[in-house]
Coordinates of C-alpha atoms and ligand atoms in Angstrom, one line a residue:
X1 CA 0.0 0.0 0.0
X2 CA 2.9 2.3 0.8
X3 CA 6.2 3.2 -0.6
X4 CA 7.4 5.7 2.1
X5 CA 6.5 7.1 5.5
X6 CA 5.1 10.6 5.1
X7 CA 7.9 12.0 7.3
X8 CA 10.5 10.4 5.1
X9 CA 9.6 12.0 1.8
X10 CA 12.5 14.5 0.9
X11 CA 14.2 16.3 -2.0
X12 CA 16.0 13.1 -3.1
X13 CA 12.5 11.9 -4.3
X14 CA 11.7 14.9 -6.5
X15 CA 9.9 13.8 -9.7
X16 CA 9.3 10.4 -8.4
X17 CA 5.9 8.9 -7.6
X18 CA 5.3 7.8 -4.0
X19 CA 2.5 6.0 -2.3
X20 CA 1.7 7.3 1.2
X21 CA -0.8 6.2 3.9
X22 CA -1.6 8.4 6.8
X23 CA -4.0 10.6 8.8
X24 CA -5.2 14.0 7.9
X25 CA -3.5 16.4 10.2
X26 CA -4.9 19.5 8.6
X27 CA -6.8 20.3 5.5
X28 CA -6.8 23.8 3.9
X29 CA -8.8 25.1 1.0
X30 CA -6.8 27.8 -0.9
X31 CA -8.7 29.3 -3.7
X32 CA -9.4 26.2 -5.7
X33 CA -6.4 24.2 -4.4
X34 CA -6.7 21.9 -1.5
X35 CA -3.6 21.3 0.8
X36 CA -3.6 18.4 3.1
X37 CA -0.9 17.7 5.7
X38 CA -0.8 14.0 5.8
X39 CA 0.7 12.5 9.0
X40 CA 2.1 9.1 10.0
X41 CA 4.3 8.3 12.9
X42 CA 7.4 9.5 11.2
X43 CA 6.1 13.0 10.4
X44 CA 4.0 15.2 8.0
X45 CA 4.1 15.9 4.4
X46 CA 2.1 18.4 2.4
X47 CA -0.2 16.9 -0.3
X48 CA -1.7 19.2 -3.0
X49 CA -4.9 18.4 -4.9
X50 CA -5.5 20.4 -8.0
X51 CA -9.0 21.0 -9.3
X52 CA -8.0 19.7 -12.8
X53 CA -8.6 16.2 -11.6
X54 CA -12.3 16.6 -10.9
X55 CA -13.2 13.3 -9.2
X56 CA -10.2 13.3 -7.0
X57 CA -10.7 17.0 -6.1
X58 CA -14.3 16.4 -5.1
X59 CA -13.2 13.6 -2.9
X60 CA -10.5 15.8 -1.4
X61 CA -13.1 18.3 -0.6
X62 CA -15.0 15.8 1.6
X63 CA -12.1 14.7 3.7
X64 CA -11.8 15.9 7.3
X65 CA -9.2 15.9 10.1
X66 CA -8.0 12.4 11.1
X67 CA -9.5 10.6 8.1
X68 CA -7.1 7.8 7.0
X69 CA -6.0 8.2 3.3
X70 CA -4.0 6.5 0.8
X71 CA -2.4 8.9 -1.7
X72 CA -0.4 8.2 -4.8
X73 CA 1.4 11.4 -5.8
X74 CA 4.4 12.9 -7.4
X75 CA 7.1 14.6 -5.3
X76 CA 8.0 18.2 -6.4
X77 CA 10.0 21.0 -4.9
X78 CA 7.7 23.7 -3.3
X79 CA 7.4 26.9 -5.4
X80 CA 9.8 29.6 -4.3
X81 CA 8.4 31.4 -1.1
X82 CA 6.3 28.5 0.0
X83 CA 9.2 26.6 1.6
X84 CA 8.4 25.7 5.3
X85 CA 11.5 25.6 7.3
X86 CA 9.7 24.5 10.4
X87 CA 8.7 21.2 8.8
X88 CA 11.2 18.4 8.1
X89 CA 9.6 17.9 4.8
X90 CA 9.0 21.6 4.1
X91 CA 11.2 21.8 1.0
X92 CA 8.9 19.5 -1.0
X93 CA 5.2 18.6 -1.5
X94 CA 3.4 15.8 -3.1
X95 CA 1.1 16.5 -6.1
X96 CA -1.9 14.1 -5.6
X97 CA -2.6 11.7 -8.4
X98 CA -4.8 9.3 -6.7
X99 CA -6.7 9.5 -3.4
X100 CA -8.4 6.8 -1.5
X101 CA -10.2 7.4 1.7
X102 CA -9.4 4.2 3.8
X103 CA -11.3 5.4 6.9
X104 CA -13.4 8.2 8.0
X105 CA -13.2 9.9 11.4
X106 CA -15.6 11.7 13.6
X107 CA -14.7 15.1 14.7
X108 CA -11.6 14.5 16.9
X109 CA -12.2 14.8 20.7
X110 CA -9.4 17.3 20.8
X111 CA -6.8 18.9 18.6
X112 CA -3.6 16.9 18.6
X113 CA -1.5 20.1 18.9
X114 CA -3.6 21.6 21.6
X115 CA -1.5 21.4 24.8
X116 CA -4.3 22.4 27.2
X117 CA -6.3 19.2 26.9
X118 CA -6.8 17.6 30.3
X119 CA -5.1 14.4 31.2
X120 CA -8.4 12.7 31.8
X121 CA -9.4 13.5 28.3
X122 CA -6.1 12.3 26.9
X123 CA -6.3 9.0 28.8
X124 CA -9.9 8.4 27.7
X125 CA -8.8 8.9 24.1
X126 CA -5.4 7.5 24.5
X127 CA -5.2 6.2 20.9
X128 CA -5.7 9.8 19.8
X129 CA -3.2 11.1 22.3
X130 CA -0.6 8.6 21.2
X131 CA -0.9 10.1 17.6
X132 CA 0.8 13.2 19.0
X133 CA 4.5 13.3 17.8
X134 CA 6.0 13.8 21.2
X135 CA 4.0 10.7 22.6
X136 CA 5.2 8.6 19.6
X137 CA 8.8 9.8 20.2
X138 CA 8.6 8.7 23.8
X139 CA 7.4 5.2 22.8
X140 CA 10.1 5.0 20.3
X141 CA 12.9 6.1 22.7
X142 CA 11.5 3.6 25.2
X143 CA 11.7 0.9 22.6
X144 CA 15.4 1.9 21.9
X145 CA 16.2 1.9 25.5
X146 CA 15.0 -1.6 26.1
X147 CA 16.7 -2.8 23.0
X148 CA 20.0 -1.4 24.1
X149 CA 19.5 -2.9 27.6
X150 CA 18.7 -6.2 26.2
X151 CA 21.7 -6.1 23.8
X152 CA 24.0 -5.2 26.6
X153 CA 22.7 -8.0 28.9
X154 CA 22.6 -10.6 26.1
X155 CA 26.3 -9.8 25.3
X156 CA 27.2 -10.3 28.9
X157 CA 25.7 -13.8 29.0
X158 CA 22.5 -12.9 30.8
X159 CA 19.5 -15.1 30.1
X160 CA 16.0 -13.7 29.7
X161 CA 13.8 -15.9 31.8
X162 CA 10.1 -15.3 32.4
X163 CA 8.7 -15.8 36.0
X164 CA 5.0 -16.4 37.0
X165 CA 2.4 -13.5 37.1
X166 CA 0.1 -15.8 39.1
X167 CA 2.0 -16.3 42.2
X168 CA 2.0 -16.3 46.0
X169 CA 1.3 -13.4 48.2
X170 CA 4.6 -12.3 49.7
X171 CA 5.0 -9.3 52.0
X172 CA 7.4 -7.0 50.3
X173 CA 6.2 -3.8 51.5
X174 CA 3.1 -3.0 49.5
X175 CA -0.4 -4.5 49.3
X176 CA -0.8 -7.3 46.9
X177 CA -3.2 -7.5 43.9
X178 CA -5.1 -10.7 44.4
X179 CA -6.6 -13.1 41.9
X180 CA -9.2 -15.6 43.2
X181 CA -8.6 -19.2 42.1
X182 CA -11.5 -21.1 40.6
X183 CA -10.0 -24.5 41.0
X184 CA -9.1 -23.9 44.6
X185 CA -12.0 -21.9 45.9
X186 CA -11.3 -19.6 48.8
X187 CA -7.6 -19.4 47.8
X188 CA -6.0 -16.6 46.0
X189 CA -3.0 -15.9 43.8
X190 CA -1.2 -12.7 44.1
X191 CA 0.3 -10.7 41.2
X192 CA 4.1 -10.2 41.8
X193 CA 5.3 -7.1 43.4
X194 CA 8.6 -8.2 41.9
X195 CA 10.1 -11.5 40.8
X196 CA 12.5 -11.4 43.8
X197 CA 12.1 -14.9 45.0
X198 CA 11.9 -16.5 41.6
X199 CA 15.0 -14.8 40.5
X200 CA 16.8 -16.1 43.6
X201 CA 15.5 -19.6 42.9
X202 CA 16.9 -19.3 39.3
X203 CA 20.3 -18.7 40.9
X204 CA 19.8 -21.8 43.1
X205 CA 18.9 -23.5 39.7
X206 CA 22.4 -22.5 38.3
X207 CA 21.1 -20.0 35.7
X208 CA 23.9 -17.7 36.9
X209 CA 22.9 -14.6 35.0
X210 CA 19.2 -13.7 34.7
X211 CA 17.3 -10.7 33.5
X212 CA 13.7 -9.9 32.6
X213 CA 11.9 -6.8 31.6
X214 CA 8.9 -7.6 33.8
X215 CA 5.7 -6.0 34.9
X216 CA 5.3 -5.7 38.7
X217 CA 2.2 -4.9 40.6
X218 CA 1.8 -3.0 43.9
X219 CA -1.7 -1.9 45.2
X220 CA -0.5 1.3 46.8
X221 CA -2.3 4.4 47.4
X222 CA -1.0 6.3 44.4
X223 CA 0.8 9.1 46.0
X224 CA 3.2 10.9 43.8
X225 CA 4.1 9.4 40.6
X226 CA 3.3 5.7 41.1
X227 CA 1.3 3.2 38.9
X228 CA -0.3 0.0 40.1
X229 CA 1.5 -1.8 37.4
X230 CA 5.0 -0.8 36.3
X231 CA 8.0 -2.3 34.5
X232 CA 11.3 -3.3 36.0
X233 CA 14.5 -4.3 34.3
X234 CA 15.1 -7.1 36.8
X235 CA 18.6 -8.6 37.2
X236 CA 20.2 -11.3 39.3
X237 CA 23.8 -12.9 39.1
X238 CA 25.7 -15.5 41.1
X239 CA 29.2 -15.4 42.4
X240 CA 29.5 -11.6 42.1
X241 CA 29.9 -9.2 44.9
X242 CA 28.3 -5.7 45.2
X243 CA 31.3 -3.9 43.6
X244 CA 31.0 -6.1 40.5
X245 CA 27.3 -5.9 40.2
X246 CA 27.5 -2.0 40.6
X247 CA 30.3 -1.9 38.1
X248 CA 28.4 -4.1 35.5
X249 CA 25.1 -2.3 35.8
X250 CA 26.5 1.2 35.7
X251 CA 28.4 0.2 32.5
X252 CA 25.0 -0.8 31.2
X253 CA 23.6 2.7 32.0
X254 CA 26.6 4.3 30.5
X255 CA 25.9 2.4 27.3
X256 CA 22.2 3.2 27.1
X257 CA 22.8 6.9 27.7
X258 CA 25.6 6.9 25.1
X259 CA 23.6 5.0 22.5
X260 CA 20.2 6.6 23.0
X261 CA 21.0 10.2 24.0
X262 CA 24.7 10.5 23.1
X263 CA 25.4 11.5 26.7
X264 CA 28.6 10.3 28.5
X265 CA 27.7 9.5 32.1
X266 CA 30.7 9.5 34.6
X267 CA 32.9 6.5 35.0
X268 CA 32.7 5.4 37.8
X269 CA 29.5 6.7 39.3
X270 CA 30.3 8.2 42.7
X271 CA 29.2 6.3 45.8
X272 CA 27.9 7.6 49.1
X273 CA 27.0 6.0 52.3
X274 CA 23.3 6.3 53.3
X275 CA 24.3 8.1 56.6
X276 CA 26.2 10.7 54.6
X277 CA 23.3 11.2 52.1
X278 CA 20.8 11.7 55.0
X279 CA 23.2 14.1 56.9
X280 CA 24.1 16.3 54.0
X281 CA 21.0 16.1 51.9
X282 CA 18.2 14.9 54.1
X283 CA 17.4 12.3 51.6
X284 CA 18.6 8.9 50.6
X285 CA 18.2 9.9 46.9
X286 CA 19.9 13.3 46.8
X287 CA 19.8 15.3 43.7
X288 CA 23.4 16.2 43.3
X289 CA 22.8 18.9 40.7
X290 CA 21.6 21.2 43.6
X291 CA 24.6 22.8 45.3
X292 CA 22.8 23.2 48.7
X293 CA 23.6 21.1 51.8
X294 CA 22.3 20.6 55.3
X295 CA 24.8 21.5 58.0
X296 CA 24.7 19.9 61.4
X297 CA 24.7 22.4 64.3
X298 CA 23.3 20.2 67.2
X299 CA 26.6 20.7 69.1
X300 CA 26.3 24.5 68.8
X301 CA 22.8 24.6 70.1
X302 CA 22.3 21.9 72.6
X303 CA 23.0 24.2 75.6
X304 CA 21.3 27.5 74.4
X305 CA 18.2 28.5 76.4
X306 CA 16.0 28.5 73.3
X307 CA 14.2 25.2 73.8
X308 CA 13.0 25.0 70.2
X309 CA 16.7 24.4 69.4
X310 CA 18.2 23.0 72.4
X311 CA 15.5 20.4 72.8
X312 CA 16.0 18.6 69.5
X313 CA 19.7 19.4 69.6
X314 CA 20.3 17.4 72.9
X315 CA 17.7 14.6 71.9
X316 CA 19.5 11.7 70.4
X317 CA 16.5 11.2 68.1
X318 CA 16.5 14.9 67.3
X319 CA 18.3 17.0 64.9
X320 CA 19.0 20.7 64.3
X321 CA 20.4 21.6 60.9
X322 CA 21.0 24.7 58.9
X323 CA 20.6 25.2 55.1
X324 CA 22.2 28.2 53.6
X325 CA 20.6 29.8 50.5
X326 CA 23.0 32.0 48.6
X327 CA 21.4 35.4 47.8
X328 CA 18.5 34.3 49.9
X329 CA 18.3 37.6 51.7
X330 CA 16.3 38.9 48.8
X331 CA 13.4 36.5 49.5
X332 CA 10.2 38.4 50.4
X333 CA 8.2 37.8 53.6
X334 CA 5.6 36.2 51.5
X335 CA 8.1 33.8 49.9
X336 CA 9.5 32.8 53.3
X337 CA 5.9 32.2 54.5
X338 CA 5.3 30.0 51.5
X339 CA 8.3 28.0 52.2
X340 CA 7.2 27.7 55.8
X341 CA 3.9 26.3 54.6
X342 CA 5.8 24.0 52.2
X343 CA 7.9 22.4 55.0
X344 CA 4.7 22.0 57.0
X345 CA 3.7 19.3 54.5
X346 CA 6.6 17.3 55.9
X347 CA 5.6 17.9 59.5
X348 CA 7.9 20.8 60.3
X349 CA 6.2 23.1 62.8
X350 CA 8.1 26.2 61.6
X351 CA 11.0 27.4 59.5
X352 CA 13.4 29.7 61.4
X353 CA 15.8 31.7 59.3
X354 CA 18.5 34.3 59.6
X355 CA 19.0 37.0 56.9
X356 CA 22.7 37.8 56.5
X357 CA 23.1 41.4 55.5
X358 CA 26.6 42.1 56.7
X359 CA 28.2 39.0 58.1
X360 CA 31.4 40.8 59.3
X361 CA 29.2 43.0 61.5
X362 CA 28.2 40.0 63.6
X363 CA 24.7 40.1 65.3
X364 CA 24.2 43.7 64.1
X365 CA 24.6 42.6 60.5
X366 CA 22.0 39.9 60.8
X367 CA 18.2 39.9 60.8
X368 CA 15.9 37.3 62.4
X369 CA 13.3 36.9 65.1
X370 CA 15.5 34.1 66.7
X371 CA 18.6 36.1 67.1
X372 CA 17.7 37.4 70.5
X373 CA 17.6 33.8 71.8
X374 CA 21.1 32.9 70.6
X375 CA 24.4 33.7 72.2
X376 CA 27.1 35.5 70.1
X377 CA 29.5 32.5 69.9
X378 CA 26.6 30.2 68.6
X379 CA 25.8 32.8 65.9
X380 CA 29.4 33.1 64.9
X381 CA 29.8 29.4 64.7
X382 CA 26.7 29.0 62.6
X383 CA 27.9 31.7 60.2
X384 CA 31.3 30.2 59.9
X385 CA 30.1 26.6 59.5
X386 CA 27.4 27.4 56.9
X387 CA 29.9 29.6 55.1
X388 CA 27.2 32.4 54.9
X389 CA 28.1 35.5 52.9
X390 CA 26.5 38.9 52.7
X391 CA 23.2 38.6 51.0
X392 CA 22.6 34.9 51.9
X393 CA 19.8 33.5 54.1
X394 CA 20.2 30.6 56.5
X395 CA 17.2 28.4 57.1
X396 CA 16.9 26.1 60.2
X397 CA 15.2 22.9 60.9
X398 CA 14.9 21.6 64.5
X399 CA 12.7 18.6 65.3
X400 CA 12.8 14.9 65.3
X401 CA 15.6 13.9 63.0
X402 CA 13.4 12.4 60.3
X403 CA 11.2 15.5 60.2
X404 CA 14.2 17.7 59.8
X405 CA 15.6 15.5 57.1
X406 CA 12.4 15.2 55.1
X407 CA 11.5 18.9 55.4
X408 CA 14.9 20.4 54.8
X409 CA 15.6 17.7 52.2
X410 CA 12.4 18.8 50.3
X411 CA 13.1 22.4 50.9
X412 CA 16.6 22.0 49.5
X413 CA 15.1 20.6 46.2
X414 CA 12.4 23.2 46.0
X415 CA 14.8 26.0 46.6
X416 CA 17.0 24.5 43.9
X417 CA 14.3 24.6 41.4
X418 CA 12.6 27.9 42.5
X419 CA 16.0 29.8 42.5
X420 CA 17.4 28.2 39.3
X421 CA 20.2 26.6 41.1
X422 CA 19.8 23.2 39.5
X423 CA 22.9 22.4 37.4
X424 CA 22.5 21.1 34.0
X425 CA 23.5 17.5 33.2
X426 CA 23.3 14.1 34.7
X427 CA 24.4 13.2 38.3
X428 CA 24.2 9.5 39.0
X429 CA 25.0 8.1 42.4
X430 CA 25.2 4.8 44.2
X431 CA 23.9 5.1 47.8
X432 CA 25.4 2.2 49.8
X433 CA 25.7 1.0 53.4
X434 CA 22.0 1.2 54.1
X435 CA 20.8 0.1 57.6
X436 CA 19.4 -3.5 57.6
X437 CA 16.3 -2.5 59.7
X438 CA 14.1 0.3 60.4
X439 CA 12.1 0.6 63.6
X440 CA 8.4 0.8 63.0
X441 CA 6.9 2.8 65.8
X442 CA 3.3 1.9 64.8
X443 CA 3.8 -1.8 64.7
X444 CA 6.4 -1.8 67.4
X445 CA 8.8 -4.0 65.4
X446 CA 11.6 -3.9 62.9
X447 CA 11.0 -3.8 59.2
X448 CA 13.5 -4.5 56.5
X449 CA 14.7 -1.3 54.9
X450 CA 15.3 -3.0 51.6
X451 CA 13.6 -6.5 51.8
X452 CA 14.0 -9.5 54.1
X453 CA 16.3 -11.4 51.6
X454 CA 19.0 -8.8 51.7
X455 CA 22.3 -9.8 53.3
X456 CA 23.7 -7.9 56.3
X457 CA 27.3 -6.7 56.0
X458 CA 29.8 -9.4 56.2
X459 CA 30.9 -8.9 59.8
X460 CA 27.6 -9.9 61.2
X461 CA 26.7 -13.5 62.0
X462 CA 23.2 -15.1 62.4
X463 CA 23.8 -15.2 66.2
X464 CA 24.8 -11.5 66.5
X465 CA 22.2 -10.1 64.1
X466 CA 19.2 -9.7 66.4
X467 CA 21.2 -7.9 69.1
X468 CA 22.8 -5.5 66.5
X469 CA 19.6 -5.0 64.7
X470 CA 19.5 -1.2 65.4
X471 CA 23.0 -0.6 63.9
X472 CA 23.5 -3.5 61.4
X473 CA 24.2 -2.4 57.9
X474 CA 23.1 -4.2 54.8
X475 CA 24.7 -5.0 51.5
X476 CA 22.1 -3.1 49.6
X477 CA 22.8 -0.4 47.0
X478 CA 20.4 2.2 45.3
X479 CA 21.1 3.8 42.1
X480 CA 20.0 7.4 42.1
X481 CA 19.8 9.7 39.1
X482 CA 19.2 13.5 39.4
X483 CA 17.3 12.9 42.6
X484 CA 15.3 9.9 41.4
X485 CA 15.8 6.4 42.7
X486 CA 16.1 4.5 39.4
X487 CA 17.4 1.3 40.7
X488 CA 18.0 -0.8 43.8
X489 CA 19.2 -4.2 44.9
X490 CA 21.4 -6.1 47.2
X491 CA 23.6 -9.1 47.8
X492 CA 21.2 -11.7 49.1
X493 CA 21.2 -14.1 52.0
X494 CA 22.3 -17.5 50.7
X495 CA 22.4 -19.4 53.9
X496 CA 19.4 -20.7 55.8
X497 CA 20.6 -19.8 59.3
X498 CA 21.0 -16.1 58.3
X499 CA 17.6 -16.1 56.6
X500 CA 16.0 -17.5 59.6
X501 CA 17.8 -14.9 61.8
X502 CA 16.5 -12.1 59.7
X503 CA 12.9 -13.4 59.7
X504 CA 13.1 -13.7 63.6
X505 CA 14.4 -10.1 63.8
X506 CA 11.5 -9.0 61.7
X507 CA 9.2 -10.6 64.3
X508 CA 8.2 -13.3 61.8
X509 CA 7.6 -16.5 63.7
X510 CA 9.2 -19.8 62.5
X511 CA 5.7 -21.1 61.5
X512 CA 4.8 -18.0 59.5
X513 CA 8.2 -18.1 57.9
X514 CA 7.6 -21.7 56.9
X515 CA 4.2 -21.0 55.6
X516 CA 5.2 -17.9 53.5
X517 CA 8.7 -18.6 52.6
X518 CA 9.1 -22.5 53.2
X519 CA 10.0 -22.9 49.6
X520 CA 12.9 -20.4 49.8
X521 CA 14.2 -21.8 53.1
X522 CA 14.1 -25.3 51.4
X523 CA 16.0 -24.1 48.3
X524 CA 18.7 -22.6 50.5
X525 CA 19.3 -26.2 51.8
X526 CA 20.0 -27.5 48.4
X527 CA 23.1 -25.8 47.3
X528 CA 22.4 -22.1 46.9
X529 CA 25.3 -20.0 45.4
X530 CA 26.2 -16.6 46.8
X531 CA 24.1 -14.2 44.6
X532 CA 22.8 -10.8 44.3
X533 CA 21.1 -8.4 41.8
X534 CA 19.0 -5.4 41.4
X535 CA 16.1 -3.9 39.5
X536 CA 15.8 -0.8 37.6
X537 CA 12.5 1.1 37.3
X538 CA 12.2 1.2 33.6
X539 CA 9.3 3.7 33.5
X540 CA 11.3 6.1 35.7
X541 CA 14.5 5.7 33.7
X542 CA 12.6 6.4 30.4
X543 CA 10.9 9.3 32.0
X544 CA 14.2 10.9 33.0
X545 CA 15.8 10.1 29.6
X546 CA 12.9 11.6 27.6
X547 CA 12.5 14.6 30.0
X548 CA 8.9 13.6 30.6
X549 CA 7.1 15.1 33.6
X550 CA 5.6 11.8 34.9
X551 CA 5.9 8.1 34.3
X552 CA 2.4 8.1 32.8
X553 CA 3.8 10.1 29.9
X554 CA 6.1 7.2 29.0
X555 CA 3.6 4.4 29.4
X556 CA 1.2 3.6 26.4
X557 CA -1.8 2.9 28.6
X558 CA -1.4 4.2 32.2
X559 CA -3.9 4.2 34.9
X560 CA -5.2 7.3 36.7
X561 CA -4.1 8.4 40.2
X562 CA -7.0 6.3 41.5
X563 CA -5.8 3.2 39.8
X564 CA -8.4 3.0 37.1
X565 CA -8.3 2.8 33.3
X566 CA -10.4 5.6 31.7
X567 CA -10.0 4.0 28.3
X568 CA -11.5 0.5 29.1
X569 CA -13.2 1.5 32.3
X570 CA -11.4 -1.1 34.3
X571 CA -11.8 -2.1 37.0
X572 CA -15.4 -3.0 36.4
X573 CA -18.2 -5.1 37.8
X574 CA -18.4 -8.7 36.7
X575 CA -21.4 -11.1 36.1
X576 CA -22.8 -13.0 39.1
X577 CA -22.1 -16.2 37.1
X578 CA -18.4 -15.4 37.0
X579 CA -18.4 -14.7 40.8
X580 CA -20.4 -17.9 41.5
X581 CA -17.7 -20.0 39.6
X582 CA -15.1 -18.5 41.9
X583 CA -17.2 -19.1 45.0
X584 CA -17.3 -15.4 45.7
X585 CA -20.3 -13.6 47.0
X586 CA -20.3 -9.8 47.2
X587 CA -21.1 -8.1 50.5
X588 CA -24.1 -5.9 50.5
X589 CA -21.8 -2.8 50.0
X590 CA -21.0 -3.0 46.3
X591 CA -17.5 -2.0 45.5
X592 CA -17.8 1.4 43.8
X593 CA -16.7 1.5 40.2
Ligands
LIG601 N1 13.1 -6.9 44.2 C1 13.6 -5.7 44.4 C2 12.7 -4.5 44.2 O1 11.6 -4.7 43.5 C3 14.8 -5.4 43.7 C4 16.0 -6.2 44.1 O2 16.4 -6.3 45.2 O3 16.5 -6.8 43.2 O4 12.8 -3.4 44.7

């Protein structure tokens, strides 16, 4: 049907006949001549219909936006003065010789080049939305990225192995999506939150190097930029330590950035211990493009009379930190109030600050409601430690450490963006030396910071694990890119005694461990190699690489924030018959759509 894509017609084809298929992007009637911009995934080309050919011209008069056409025509240079330099094919046009309407179209639900269309509308008519060139470009880049990733891993001897989608519920942090079993009524499959245990079993099986581009499912409340189903590049290897795994996978990222974006990422990626990331940036995924840092001043303030500072400064679970904003003294009262509200989202009860007008003049050169509470030497040390200069502003956070970290960490990023301080370019980072466990105040027990199959650092034995739970470090690593966690993984436990010790530390009884993870514990008894791996969030990686504003923009058919599909209306009610077959009866309160 077709000799060329519309977007590929160029001067080299002048005087030749081409056969094109595509959608009517725009149709213009110009005093007896009809111009149609014909569009396909590769771009637009202008087709001209002359009135001399009556029948074809009459047909051209009836075509509307988004009709699907087949056109046979002759390529010619555009007349002098009508060249369109904004268009890739703007030097030429195609004189229509034959026209066939393959498909008609109703009035489009929105103009493809209208960028004010709501996301709801776009999702409802996603097939129209995907006709927009920037959407197609993202799908194309995504496809390029996965191809380069696969090529790299294939060349390194990795095997692409599929793992089950209908599987067993495993607690890995989030809520499971459940699927009722018809053949075992009352029992449920879970959709995998990740293939974690299967990839470990593949290592026990001797597969040695595994990868999979795999859909994962987590039934979380969709805060921020999450999707109920998302894609991971999942990797596992045997007989490699964390340094080798990080080296190999960062090589893979360098390759994909070089091949897809022609960008050279650093070699090697820098590494930073978790504790340092939290202390300097208030976050375990610091955006290193932003040159602002949290500075500890607990020691300076623990004895001052001002309780707002001395309280958290002398509390082992508290923290007082300063954040210097260069040229921040120019912030208005209103801007400072807005930042105070902003840190409130993270639980901060206030946002103290000092404006630095003339640092050399000491107290007199500074401006702040809190100055009167602070002794001279504390002020001097704060100025000196933060490196404050004339015209700067220093913010303070004083509270429970996690509140200070989260609020100042978020403020740091917001200031970076608001004040144009974000450096251009790519800043990858490995965060390492994570704590093994986190104390969960609500449940009064430890939870695994990564997941329960992560190995503790090598100086810990199963016998000493429990008593060192608060301070034990793990062999986990996260890959952070420009402030987004794009990947994470760990060296795994490969001995049953250690796996059991971890379950016990997490408050999982031996029976529960047997019930939920018996198959893993059994496998560990049958010759398990030392192994480890990681998973990259493919959607996030593609989002960053395409400069998209959300992962929804790089998925063909994403769901809404409330986990529904506006295109198909899923989830939806099912027939009673289907439920009966599954042995399921709905409670009186029908699930809302
Ligand atoms: N399964 C982990 C996750 O989904 C990644 C890993 O440890 O390999 O986060």
